[in-house]
Amino acid sequence: MKPKPLPHVGPFTRPYWDAARESRFMLQRCRRCRQAIYYPRPWCPHCWSTELEWMPACGRGQVITYSVIHEPPSEAFVSEVPYILAVARLEEGPQMMANVLGIEPARMRVGLPVRIVFEERSGGFRVPQFAPAEEST
Ligand SMILES: [Zn+2]
């Protein structure tokens, strides 16, 4: 079977992928306006400052929309379908798109609490994905 694609690591994304290799989930934060930022980039999308720093993130969020993927985007995902691609609002503020692992499509819903898990890829890469989190009462 064809292997899943690997991240493109560049100067602005290296800290993110290096942390993920150690199962740590990091976000950027703007030093000027203090907003958390996802995905990694060289400037703040809120105030355009280039004064960004990295911070550990809690890795929790809530699904705001999702899609059930039946048609694999490449040969590497043939054995995965159907799977869930979701956008979640992270507790730190930004939205993040990732697959939701370990859930049947019928159980999926908007508002589902999710947490970051790390999917192993070749070359030691670990890709942050979502998994259902315990509901807090
Ligand atoms: Zn900013």
Coordinates of C-alpha atoms and ligand atoms in Angstrom, one line a residue:
M1 CA 0.0 0.0 0.0
K2 CA 1.2 3.5 -0.8
P3 CA 2.4 5.3 2.4
K4 CA 0.5 8.4 3.7
P5 CA 2.0 11.7 2.7
L6 CA 4.6 13.4 5.0
P7 CA 4.6 17.0 6.2
H8 CA 6.6 19.6 4.3
V9 CA 8.8 21.0 7.0
G10 CA 10.1 24.6 6.5
P11 CA 11.7 27.2 8.8
F12 CA 8.3 28.4 10.1
T13 CA 6.8 24.9 10.7
R14 CA 9.9 23.1 12.0
P15 CA 9.2 23.8 15.7
Y16 CA 5.6 22.4 15.3
W17 CA 6.8 19.2 13.7
D18 CA 9.7 18.7 16.0
A19 CA 7.4 19.0 19.0
A20 CA 4.9 16.6 17.4
R21 CA 7.7 14.0 17.0
E22 CA 7.7 14.0 20.8
S23 CA 3.9 14.0 21.0
R24 CA 3.8 17.6 22.1
F25 CA 1.2 19.9 20.6
M26 CA 2.4 23.5 20.1
L27 CA 0.7 26.7 18.8
Q28 CA 2.2 30.0 17.9
R29 CA 1.2 33.1 19.8
C30 CA 1.5 36.7 18.8
R31 CA 3.6 38.7 21.2
R32 CA 1.8 41.9 20.3
C33 CA -1.9 41.0 20.4
R34 CA -1.5 37.7 22.4
Q35 CA -3.8 35.7 20.0
A36 CA -3.0 32.1 19.5
I37 CA -2.3 31.1 15.8
Y38 CA -2.9 28.0 13.8
Y39 CA -1.5 26.9 11.3
P40 CA 2.2 27.9 11.7
R41 CA 3.2 31.0 9.7
P42 CA 5.7 33.9 9.8
W43 CA 3.2 36.6 10.7
C44 CA 0.1 37.1 12.9
P45 CA -3.2 36.9 10.9
H46 CA -4.8 39.3 13.4
C47 CA -2.4 42.2 13.5
W48 CA 0.3 41.3 11.0
S49 CA 3.1 41.4 13.6
T50 CA 6.0 39.1 12.9
E51 CA 6.8 38.9 16.6
L52 CA 5.5 35.3 17.2
E53 CA 6.5 32.8 19.9
W54 CA 5.7 29.1 20.5
M55 CA 3.6 27.8 23.4
P56 CA 2.4 24.4 24.5
A57 CA -1.3 24.0 23.8
C58 CA -3.8 21.9 25.7
G59 CA -4.8 20.0 22.7
R60 CA -8.6 20.2 23.4
G61 CA -11.3 21.6 21.2
Q62 CA -14.8 21.3 19.9
V63 CA -15.9 20.2 16.4
I64 CA -17.6 23.0 14.5
T65 CA -18.1 21.2 11.2
Y66 CA -17.1 17.9 9.6
S67 CA -17.4 15.8 6.6
V68 CA -17.5 12.0 6.1
I69 CA -15.0 11.1 3.4
H70 CA -16.0 8.2 1.3
E71 CA -13.8 8.8 -1.7
P72 CA -10.1 8.5 -0.8
P73 CA -8.0 11.5 -1.9
S74 CA -5.1 9.2 -2.8
E75 CA -4.3 5.5 -2.8
A76 CA -2.7 5.9 0.7
F77 CA -6.2 6.4 2.2
V78 CA -8.1 3.6 0.5
S79 CA -8.1 1.5 3.7
E80 CA -9.3 4.4 5.8
V81 CA -12.6 5.3 4.2
P82 CA -15.1 6.2 5.4
Y83 CA -13.3 8.6 7.7
I84 CA -14.0 11.9 9.3
L85 CA -12.4 15.2 8.4
A86 CA -13.3 17.9 10.9
V87 CA -12.7 21.5 11.8
A88 CA -12.5 22.1 15.5
R89 CA -12.2 25.3 17.6
L90 CA -9.2 24.8 19.9
E91 CA -9.5 26.0 23.5
E92 CA -6.8 28.6 22.8
G93 CA -9.0 30.1 20.0
P94 CA -7.9 29.1 16.5
Q95 CA -9.6 26.6 14.3
M96 CA -7.8 23.5 13.1
M97 CA -8.6 20.9 10.5
A98 CA -7.7 17.3 11.0
N99 CA -9.1 13.8 10.8
V100 CA -11.1 12.5 13.8
L101 CA -9.7 9.0 14.6
G102 CA -11.5 6.3 16.4
I103 CA -15.1 7.3 15.8
E104 CA -17.9 5.8 13.7
P105 CA -19.4 8.3 11.2
A106 CA -22.9 7.7 12.8
R107 CA -21.5 8.9 16.2
M108 CA -20.0 12.1 14.8
R109 CA -21.7 15.4 15.6
V110 CA -21.1 19.2 15.7
G111 CA -20.1 20.1 19.2
L112 CA -18.2 16.9 19.9
P113 CA -15.3 17.5 22.3
V114 CA -12.0 16.3 20.8
R115 CA -8.4 16.1 21.9
I116 CA -5.2 15.9 19.9
V117 CA -3.7 12.5 19.3
F118 CA -0.6 11.8 17.2
E119 CA -0.7 9.5 14.1
E120 CA 2.6 7.9 13.4
R121 CA 3.9 8.3 9.9
S122 CA 7.2 7.1 8.3
G123 CA 10.5 8.9 9.1
G124 CA 9.5 9.4 12.8
F125 CA 6.8 12.0 11.9
R126 CA 3.7 12.2 14.1
V127 CA 0.8 14.1 12.7
P128 CA -1.6 15.8 15.1
Q129 CA -5.1 14.4 14.6
F130 CA -8.3 14.5 16.7
A131 CA -9.9 11.8 18.7
P132 CA -13.2 12.0 20.7
A133 CA -12.5 13.4 24.2
E134 CA -14.4 12.6 27.4
E135 CA -17.5 14.7 27.8
S136 CA -17.2 17.1 30.7
T137 CA -20.5 17.4 32.7
Ligands
ZN1 ZN -1.1 39.7 16.6

